[in-house]
PDB file of C-alpha atoms in Angstrom:
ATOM      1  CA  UNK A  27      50.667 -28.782   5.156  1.00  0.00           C
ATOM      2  CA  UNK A  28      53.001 -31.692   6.667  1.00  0.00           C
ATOM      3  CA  UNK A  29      56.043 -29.597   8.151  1.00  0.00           C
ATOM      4  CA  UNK A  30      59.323 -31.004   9.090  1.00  0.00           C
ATOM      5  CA  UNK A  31      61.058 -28.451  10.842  1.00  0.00           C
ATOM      6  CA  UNK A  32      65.039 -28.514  11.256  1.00  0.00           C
ATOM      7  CA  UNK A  33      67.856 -26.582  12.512  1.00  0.00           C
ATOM      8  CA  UNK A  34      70.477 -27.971   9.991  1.00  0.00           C
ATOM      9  CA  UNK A  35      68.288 -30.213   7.789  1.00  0.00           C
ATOM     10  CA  UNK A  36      68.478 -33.752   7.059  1.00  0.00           C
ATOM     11  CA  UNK A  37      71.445 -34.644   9.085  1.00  0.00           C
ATOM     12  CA  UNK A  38      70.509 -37.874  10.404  1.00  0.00           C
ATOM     13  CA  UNK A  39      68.562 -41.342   9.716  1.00  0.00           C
ATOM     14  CA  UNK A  40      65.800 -40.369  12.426  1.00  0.00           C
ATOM     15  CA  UNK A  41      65.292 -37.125  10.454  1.00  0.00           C
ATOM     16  CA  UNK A  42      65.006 -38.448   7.140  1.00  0.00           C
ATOM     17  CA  UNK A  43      62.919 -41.477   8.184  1.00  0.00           C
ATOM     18  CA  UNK A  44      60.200 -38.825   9.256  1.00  0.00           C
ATOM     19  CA  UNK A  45      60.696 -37.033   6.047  1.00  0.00           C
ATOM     20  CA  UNK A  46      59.931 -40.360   3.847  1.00  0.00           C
ATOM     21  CA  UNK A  47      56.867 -41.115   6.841  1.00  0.00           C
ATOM     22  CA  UNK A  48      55.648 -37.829   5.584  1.00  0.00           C
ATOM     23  CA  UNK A  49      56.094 -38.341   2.210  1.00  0.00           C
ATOM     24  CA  UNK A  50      54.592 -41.653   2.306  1.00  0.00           C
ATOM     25  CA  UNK A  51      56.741 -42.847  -0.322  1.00  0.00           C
ATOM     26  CA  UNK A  52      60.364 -43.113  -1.049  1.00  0.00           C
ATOM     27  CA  UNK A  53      62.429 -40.005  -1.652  1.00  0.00           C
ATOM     28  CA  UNK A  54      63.400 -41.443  -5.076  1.00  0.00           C
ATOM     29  CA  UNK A  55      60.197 -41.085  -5.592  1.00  0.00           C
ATOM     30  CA  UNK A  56      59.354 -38.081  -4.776  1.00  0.00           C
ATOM     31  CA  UNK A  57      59.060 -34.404  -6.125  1.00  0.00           C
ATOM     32  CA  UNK A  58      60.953 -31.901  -4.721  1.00  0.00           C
ATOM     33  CA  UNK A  59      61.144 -27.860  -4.620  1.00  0.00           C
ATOM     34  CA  UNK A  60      64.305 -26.063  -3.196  1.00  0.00           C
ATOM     35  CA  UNK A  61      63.614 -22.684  -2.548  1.00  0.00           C
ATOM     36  CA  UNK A  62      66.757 -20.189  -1.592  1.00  0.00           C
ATOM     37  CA  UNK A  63      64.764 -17.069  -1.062  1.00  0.00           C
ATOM     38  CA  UNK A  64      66.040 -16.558   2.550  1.00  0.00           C
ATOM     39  CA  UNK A  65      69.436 -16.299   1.880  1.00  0.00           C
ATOM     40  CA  UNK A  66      69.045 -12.626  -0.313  1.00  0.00           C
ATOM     41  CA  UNK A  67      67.516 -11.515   3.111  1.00  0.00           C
ATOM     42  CA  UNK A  68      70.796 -12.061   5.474  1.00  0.00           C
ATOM     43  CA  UNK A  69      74.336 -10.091   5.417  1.00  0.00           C
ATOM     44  CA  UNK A  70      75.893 -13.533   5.688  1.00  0.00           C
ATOM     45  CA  UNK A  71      74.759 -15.073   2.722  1.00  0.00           C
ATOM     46  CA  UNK A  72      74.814 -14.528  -0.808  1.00  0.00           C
ATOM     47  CA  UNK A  73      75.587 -15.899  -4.167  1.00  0.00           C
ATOM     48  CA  UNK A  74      77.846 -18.392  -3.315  1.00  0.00           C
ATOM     49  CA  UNK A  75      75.785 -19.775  -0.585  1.00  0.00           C
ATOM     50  CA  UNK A  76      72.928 -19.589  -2.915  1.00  0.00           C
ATOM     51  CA  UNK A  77      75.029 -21.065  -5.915  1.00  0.00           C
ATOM     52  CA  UNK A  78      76.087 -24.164  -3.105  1.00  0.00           C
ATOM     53  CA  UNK A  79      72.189 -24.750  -2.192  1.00  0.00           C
ATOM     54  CA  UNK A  80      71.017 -25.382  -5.272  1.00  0.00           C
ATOM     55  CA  UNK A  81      73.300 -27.196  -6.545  1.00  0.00           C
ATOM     56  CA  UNK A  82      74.135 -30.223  -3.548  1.00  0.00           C
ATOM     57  CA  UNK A  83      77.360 -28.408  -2.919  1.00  0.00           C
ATOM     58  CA  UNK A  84      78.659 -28.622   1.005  1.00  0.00           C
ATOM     59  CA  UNK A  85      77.913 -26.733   3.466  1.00  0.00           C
ATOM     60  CA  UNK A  86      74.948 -25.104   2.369  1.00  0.00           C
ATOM     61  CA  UNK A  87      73.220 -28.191  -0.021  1.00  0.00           C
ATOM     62  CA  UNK A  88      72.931 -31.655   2.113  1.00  0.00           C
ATOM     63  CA  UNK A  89      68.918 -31.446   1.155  1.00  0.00           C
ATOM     64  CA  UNK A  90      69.834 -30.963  -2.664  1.00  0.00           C
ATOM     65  CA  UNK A  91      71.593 -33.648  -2.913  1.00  0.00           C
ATOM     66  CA  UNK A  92      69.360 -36.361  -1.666  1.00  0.00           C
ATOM     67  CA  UNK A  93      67.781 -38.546  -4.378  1.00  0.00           C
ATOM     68  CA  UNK A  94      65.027 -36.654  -5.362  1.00  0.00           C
ATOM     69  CA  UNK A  95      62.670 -38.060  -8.323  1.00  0.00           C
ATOM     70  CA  UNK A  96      63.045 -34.767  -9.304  1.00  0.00           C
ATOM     71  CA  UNK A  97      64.297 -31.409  -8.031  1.00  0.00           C
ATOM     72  CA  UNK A  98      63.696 -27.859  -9.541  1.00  0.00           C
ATOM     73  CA  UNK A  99      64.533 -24.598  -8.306  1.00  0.00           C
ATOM     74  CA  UNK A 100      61.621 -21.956  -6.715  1.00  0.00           C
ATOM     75  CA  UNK A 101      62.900 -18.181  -6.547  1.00  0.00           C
ATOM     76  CA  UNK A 102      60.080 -16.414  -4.573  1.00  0.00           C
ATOM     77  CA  UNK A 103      61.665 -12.997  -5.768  1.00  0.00           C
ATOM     78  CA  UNK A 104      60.560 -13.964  -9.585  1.00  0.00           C
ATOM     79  CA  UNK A 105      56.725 -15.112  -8.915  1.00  0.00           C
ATOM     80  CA  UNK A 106      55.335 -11.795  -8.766  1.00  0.00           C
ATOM     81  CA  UNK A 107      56.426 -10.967 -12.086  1.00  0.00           C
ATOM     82  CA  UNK A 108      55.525 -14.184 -13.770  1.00  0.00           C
ATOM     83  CA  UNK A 109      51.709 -14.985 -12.714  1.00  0.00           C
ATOM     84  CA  UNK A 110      50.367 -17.616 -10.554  1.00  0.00           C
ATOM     85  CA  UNK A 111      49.024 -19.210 -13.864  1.00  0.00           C
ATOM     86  CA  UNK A 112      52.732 -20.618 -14.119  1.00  0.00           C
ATOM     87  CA  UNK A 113      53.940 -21.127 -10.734  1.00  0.00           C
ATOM     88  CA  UNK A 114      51.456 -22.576  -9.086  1.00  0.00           C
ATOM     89  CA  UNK A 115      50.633 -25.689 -10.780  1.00  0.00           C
ATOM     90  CA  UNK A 116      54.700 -26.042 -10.196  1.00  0.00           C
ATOM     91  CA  UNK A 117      53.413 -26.037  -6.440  1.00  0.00           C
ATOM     92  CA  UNK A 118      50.661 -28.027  -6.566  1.00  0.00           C
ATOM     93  CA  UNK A 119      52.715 -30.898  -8.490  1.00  0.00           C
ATOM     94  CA  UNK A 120      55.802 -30.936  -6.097  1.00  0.00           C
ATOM     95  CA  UNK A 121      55.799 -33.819  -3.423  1.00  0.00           C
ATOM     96  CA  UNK A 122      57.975 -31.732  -1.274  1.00  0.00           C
ATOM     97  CA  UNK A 123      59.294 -27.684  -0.296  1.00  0.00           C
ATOM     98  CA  UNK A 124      62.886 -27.718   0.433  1.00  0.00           C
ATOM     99  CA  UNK A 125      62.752 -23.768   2.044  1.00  0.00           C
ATOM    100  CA  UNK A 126      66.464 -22.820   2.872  1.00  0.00           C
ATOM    101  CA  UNK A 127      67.891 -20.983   5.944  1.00  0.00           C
ATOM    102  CA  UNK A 128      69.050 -17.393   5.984  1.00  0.00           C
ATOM    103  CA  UNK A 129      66.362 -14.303   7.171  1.00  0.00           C
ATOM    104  CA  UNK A 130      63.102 -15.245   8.089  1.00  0.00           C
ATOM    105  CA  UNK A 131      60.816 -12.094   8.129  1.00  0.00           C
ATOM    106  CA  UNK A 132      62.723 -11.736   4.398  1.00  0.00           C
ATOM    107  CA  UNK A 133      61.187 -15.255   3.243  1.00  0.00           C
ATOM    108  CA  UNK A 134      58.100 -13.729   5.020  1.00  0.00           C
ATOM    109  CA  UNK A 135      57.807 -10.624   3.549  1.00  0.00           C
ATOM    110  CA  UNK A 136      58.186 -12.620  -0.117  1.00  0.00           C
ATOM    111  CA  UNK A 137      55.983 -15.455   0.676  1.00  0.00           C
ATOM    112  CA  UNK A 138      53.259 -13.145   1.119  1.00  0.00           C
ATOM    113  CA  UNK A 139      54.149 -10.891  -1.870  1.00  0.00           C
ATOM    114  CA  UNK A 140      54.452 -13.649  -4.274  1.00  0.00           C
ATOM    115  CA  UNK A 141      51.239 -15.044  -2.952  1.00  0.00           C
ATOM    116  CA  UNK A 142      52.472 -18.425  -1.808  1.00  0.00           C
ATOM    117  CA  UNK A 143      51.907 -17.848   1.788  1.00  0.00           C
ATOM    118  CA  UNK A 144      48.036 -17.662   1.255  1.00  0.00           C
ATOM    119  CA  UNK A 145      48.532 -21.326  -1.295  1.00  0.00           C
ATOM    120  CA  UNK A 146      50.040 -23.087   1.800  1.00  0.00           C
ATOM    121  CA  UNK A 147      46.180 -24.202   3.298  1.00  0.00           C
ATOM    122  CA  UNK A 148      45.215 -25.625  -0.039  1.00  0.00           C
ATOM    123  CA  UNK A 149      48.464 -28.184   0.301  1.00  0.00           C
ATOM    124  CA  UNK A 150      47.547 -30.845   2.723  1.00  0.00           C
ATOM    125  CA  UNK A 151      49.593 -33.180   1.368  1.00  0.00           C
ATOM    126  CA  UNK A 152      52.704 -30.918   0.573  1.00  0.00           C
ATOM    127  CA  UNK A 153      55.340 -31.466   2.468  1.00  0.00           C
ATOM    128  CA  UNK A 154      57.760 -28.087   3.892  1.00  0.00           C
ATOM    129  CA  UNK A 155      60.476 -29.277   4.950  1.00  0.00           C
ATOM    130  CA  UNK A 156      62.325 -26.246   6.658  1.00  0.00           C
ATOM    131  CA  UNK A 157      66.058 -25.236   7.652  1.00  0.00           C
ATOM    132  CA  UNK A 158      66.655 -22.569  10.288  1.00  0.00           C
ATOM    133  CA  UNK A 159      65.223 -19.593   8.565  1.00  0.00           C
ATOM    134  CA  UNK A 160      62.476 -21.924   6.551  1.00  0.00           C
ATOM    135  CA  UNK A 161      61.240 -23.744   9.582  1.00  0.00           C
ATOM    136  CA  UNK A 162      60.880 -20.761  11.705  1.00  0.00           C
ATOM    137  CA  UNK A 163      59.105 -18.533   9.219  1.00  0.00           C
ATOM    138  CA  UNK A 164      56.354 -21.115  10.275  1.00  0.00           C
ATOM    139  CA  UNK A 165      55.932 -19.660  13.422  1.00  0.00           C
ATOM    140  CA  UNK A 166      54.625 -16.701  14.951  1.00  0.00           C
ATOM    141  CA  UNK A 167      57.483 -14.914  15.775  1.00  0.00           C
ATOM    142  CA  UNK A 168      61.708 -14.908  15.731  1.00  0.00           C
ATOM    143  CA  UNK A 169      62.770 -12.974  18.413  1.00  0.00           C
ATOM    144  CA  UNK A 170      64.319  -9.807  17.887  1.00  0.00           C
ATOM    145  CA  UNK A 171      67.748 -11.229  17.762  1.00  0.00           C
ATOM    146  CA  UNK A 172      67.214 -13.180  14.636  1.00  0.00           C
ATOM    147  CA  UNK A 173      66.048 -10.103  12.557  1.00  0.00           C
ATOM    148  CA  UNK A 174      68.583  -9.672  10.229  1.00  0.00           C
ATOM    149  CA  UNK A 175      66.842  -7.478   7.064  1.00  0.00           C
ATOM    150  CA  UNK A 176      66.632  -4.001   7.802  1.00  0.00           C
ATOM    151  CA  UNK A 177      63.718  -3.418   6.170  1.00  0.00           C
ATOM    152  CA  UNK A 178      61.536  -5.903   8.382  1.00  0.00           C
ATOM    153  CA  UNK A 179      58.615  -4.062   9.937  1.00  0.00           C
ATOM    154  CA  UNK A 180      58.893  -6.409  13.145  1.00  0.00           C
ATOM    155  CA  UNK A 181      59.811  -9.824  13.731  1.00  0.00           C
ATOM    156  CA  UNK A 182      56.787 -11.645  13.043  1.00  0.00           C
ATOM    157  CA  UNK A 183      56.074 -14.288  10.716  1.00  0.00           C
ATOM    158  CA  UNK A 184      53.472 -16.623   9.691  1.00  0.00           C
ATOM    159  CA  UNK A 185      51.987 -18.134  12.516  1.00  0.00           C
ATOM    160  CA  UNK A 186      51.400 -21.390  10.627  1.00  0.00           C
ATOM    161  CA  UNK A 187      52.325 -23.448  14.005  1.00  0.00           C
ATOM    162  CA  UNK A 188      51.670 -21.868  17.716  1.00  0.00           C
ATOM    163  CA  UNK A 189      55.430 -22.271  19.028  1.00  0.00           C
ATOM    164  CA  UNK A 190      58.930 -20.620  18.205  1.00  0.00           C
ATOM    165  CA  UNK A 191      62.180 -21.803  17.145  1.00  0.00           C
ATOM    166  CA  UNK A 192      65.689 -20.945  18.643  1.00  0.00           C
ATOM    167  CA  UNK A 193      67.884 -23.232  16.095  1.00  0.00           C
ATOM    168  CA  UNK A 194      71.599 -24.084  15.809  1.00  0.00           C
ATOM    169  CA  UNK A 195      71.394 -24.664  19.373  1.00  0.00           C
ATOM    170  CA  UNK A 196      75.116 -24.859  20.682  1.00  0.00           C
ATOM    171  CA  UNK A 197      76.336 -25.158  17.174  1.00  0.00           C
ATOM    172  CA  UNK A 198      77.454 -20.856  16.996  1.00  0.00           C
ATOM    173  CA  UNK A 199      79.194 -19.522  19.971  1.00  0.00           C
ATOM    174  CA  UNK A 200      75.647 -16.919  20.592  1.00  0.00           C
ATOM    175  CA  UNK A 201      73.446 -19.849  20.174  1.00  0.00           C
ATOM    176  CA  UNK A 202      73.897 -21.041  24.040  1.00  0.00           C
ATOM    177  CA  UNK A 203      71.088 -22.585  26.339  1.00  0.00           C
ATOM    178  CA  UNK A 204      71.407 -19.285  28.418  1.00  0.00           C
ATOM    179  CA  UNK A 205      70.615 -17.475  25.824  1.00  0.00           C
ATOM    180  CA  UNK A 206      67.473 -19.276  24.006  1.00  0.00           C
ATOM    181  CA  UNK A 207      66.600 -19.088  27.579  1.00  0.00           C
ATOM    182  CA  UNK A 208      66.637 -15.587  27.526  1.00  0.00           C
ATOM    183  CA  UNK A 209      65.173 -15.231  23.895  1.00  0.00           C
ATOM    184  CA  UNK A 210      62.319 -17.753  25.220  1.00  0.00           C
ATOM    185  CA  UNK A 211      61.459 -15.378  27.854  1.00  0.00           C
ATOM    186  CA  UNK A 212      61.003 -12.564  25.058  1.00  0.00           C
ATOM    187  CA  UNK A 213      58.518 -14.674  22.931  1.00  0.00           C
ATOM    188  CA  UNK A 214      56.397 -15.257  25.707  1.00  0.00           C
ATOM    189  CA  UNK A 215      55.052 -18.604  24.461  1.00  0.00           C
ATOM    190  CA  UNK A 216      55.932 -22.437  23.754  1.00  0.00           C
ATOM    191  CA  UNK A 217      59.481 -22.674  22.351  1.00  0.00           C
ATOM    192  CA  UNK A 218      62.287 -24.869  21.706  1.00  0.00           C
ATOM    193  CA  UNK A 219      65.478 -24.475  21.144  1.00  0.00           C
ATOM    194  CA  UNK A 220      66.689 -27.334  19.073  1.00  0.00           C
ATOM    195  CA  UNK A 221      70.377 -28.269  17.220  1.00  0.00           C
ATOM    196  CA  UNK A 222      70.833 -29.261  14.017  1.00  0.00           C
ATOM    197  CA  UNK A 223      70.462 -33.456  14.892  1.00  0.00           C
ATOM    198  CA  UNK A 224      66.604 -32.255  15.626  1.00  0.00           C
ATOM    199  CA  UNK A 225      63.601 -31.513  13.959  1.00  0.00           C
ATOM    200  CA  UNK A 226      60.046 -30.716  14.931  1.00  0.00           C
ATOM    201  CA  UNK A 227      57.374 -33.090  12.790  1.00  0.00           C
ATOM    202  CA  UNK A 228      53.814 -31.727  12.503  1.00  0.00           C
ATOM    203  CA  UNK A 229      51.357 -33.672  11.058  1.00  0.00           C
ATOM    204  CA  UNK A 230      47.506 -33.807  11.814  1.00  0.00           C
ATOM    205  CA  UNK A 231      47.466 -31.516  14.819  1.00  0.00           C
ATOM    206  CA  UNK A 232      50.260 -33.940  16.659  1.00  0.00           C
ATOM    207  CA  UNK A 233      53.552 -32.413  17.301  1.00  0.00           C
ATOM    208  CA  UNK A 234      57.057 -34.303  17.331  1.00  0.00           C
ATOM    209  CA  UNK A 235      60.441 -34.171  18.082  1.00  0.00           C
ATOM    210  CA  UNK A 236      62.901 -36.406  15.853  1.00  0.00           C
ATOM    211  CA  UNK A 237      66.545 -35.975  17.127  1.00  0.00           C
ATOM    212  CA  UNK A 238      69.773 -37.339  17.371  1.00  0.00           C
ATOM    213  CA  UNK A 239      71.102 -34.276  18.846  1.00  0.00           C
ATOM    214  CA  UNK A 240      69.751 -32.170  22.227  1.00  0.00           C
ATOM    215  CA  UNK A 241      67.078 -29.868  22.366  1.00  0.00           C
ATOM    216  CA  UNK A 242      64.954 -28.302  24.870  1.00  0.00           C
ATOM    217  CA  UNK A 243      60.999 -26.912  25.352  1.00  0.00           C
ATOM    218  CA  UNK A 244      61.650 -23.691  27.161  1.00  0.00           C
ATOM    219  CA  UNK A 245      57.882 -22.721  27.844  1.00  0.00           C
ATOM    220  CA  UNK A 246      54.757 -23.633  27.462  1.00  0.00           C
TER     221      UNK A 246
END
């Protein structure tokens, strides 16, 4: 897939111009996905949150309310029960994944169950466009101090790309340098912390960062 990886979304002109460079056409063009599962996982969130993503509503819904061709709604919770015979030509036909924020080894643990985790290599030109929990589901691992769902076996995730996310970087008052620093040191591999003016595009083996914001590579 073509992943745009963000903190806090599409919060700026640099982000979304990588977005529609991914796309390779306009937005209003464009098919789009949003997918909430995440935010069942975390104690934080909930139906209102949920209620606000889906439907544009601020805080929680600045993707929703861009001027998609199209937009429909993907609940990863209700694929199991419905067969892929329905959902995934619904996959296959989207231009775009809008995967919400909230607990990543809980979007984990249902991408795999609902089988969309093993569609993702037949999607080359699908787009994933990620937000905090969504982008870092991606990677191999969260760090121990982003597990949030009790019922998580660990804190791995997919492994899609070979680096780790720290987001919201500065933006909560425990999301300080000092301590993706120390969370960096945990993961053991290339990382970057990132705030929510920055995303990380990945296209054809080539990886970018598109901010507006600060960020940082803590190892490598």
């Amino acid at each position: 897939m073509k992943l745009l990886l963000t903190s806090g979304g599409v919060t700026n002109a640099s982000i979304r111009d990588a977005l529609v460079d991914l796309l390779g056409k306009p937005i209003a063009d464009s098919t789009a996905l949003c997918i909430p599962t995440a935010q069942w996982g975390h104690p934080m969130l909930g139906p209102e949150s949920v209620r606000g993503t889906v439907s544009g509503l601020p805080p929680w819904g600045g993707m929703t309310s861009m001027e998609w061709g199209s937009l429909g709604v993907l609940e990863l919770t209700a694929l199991p029960t419905i067969g892929a015979e329905r959902w995934v030509p619904w996959v296959r036909e989207a231009d775009v994944l809008l995967v919400h924020g909230g607990e990543a080894t809980y979007l984990c643990h249902w991408m795999r169950e609902s089988g969309l985790a093993d569609l993702l290599p037949s999607l080359p030109d699908t787009v994933w466009v990620g937000v905090s929990a969504g982008s870092m589901v991606m990677t191999p691992r969260i760090g121990e101090a982003f597990v949030e769902w009790p019922a998580a076996p660990d804190d791995r995730t997919l492994g899609v790309v070979d680096f780790s996310i720290f987001p919201h970087l500065d933006v909560f008052p425990s999301n300080t340098l000092d301590e993706a620093v120390r969370w960096a040191a945990d993961i053991g591999h290339r990382s970057y912390a990132i705030d929510d003016q920055t995303a990380i595009k990945v296209a054809d083996d080539t990886v970018e960062v598109v901010s507006e914001g600060h960020w940082k590579l803590l190892s490598s």
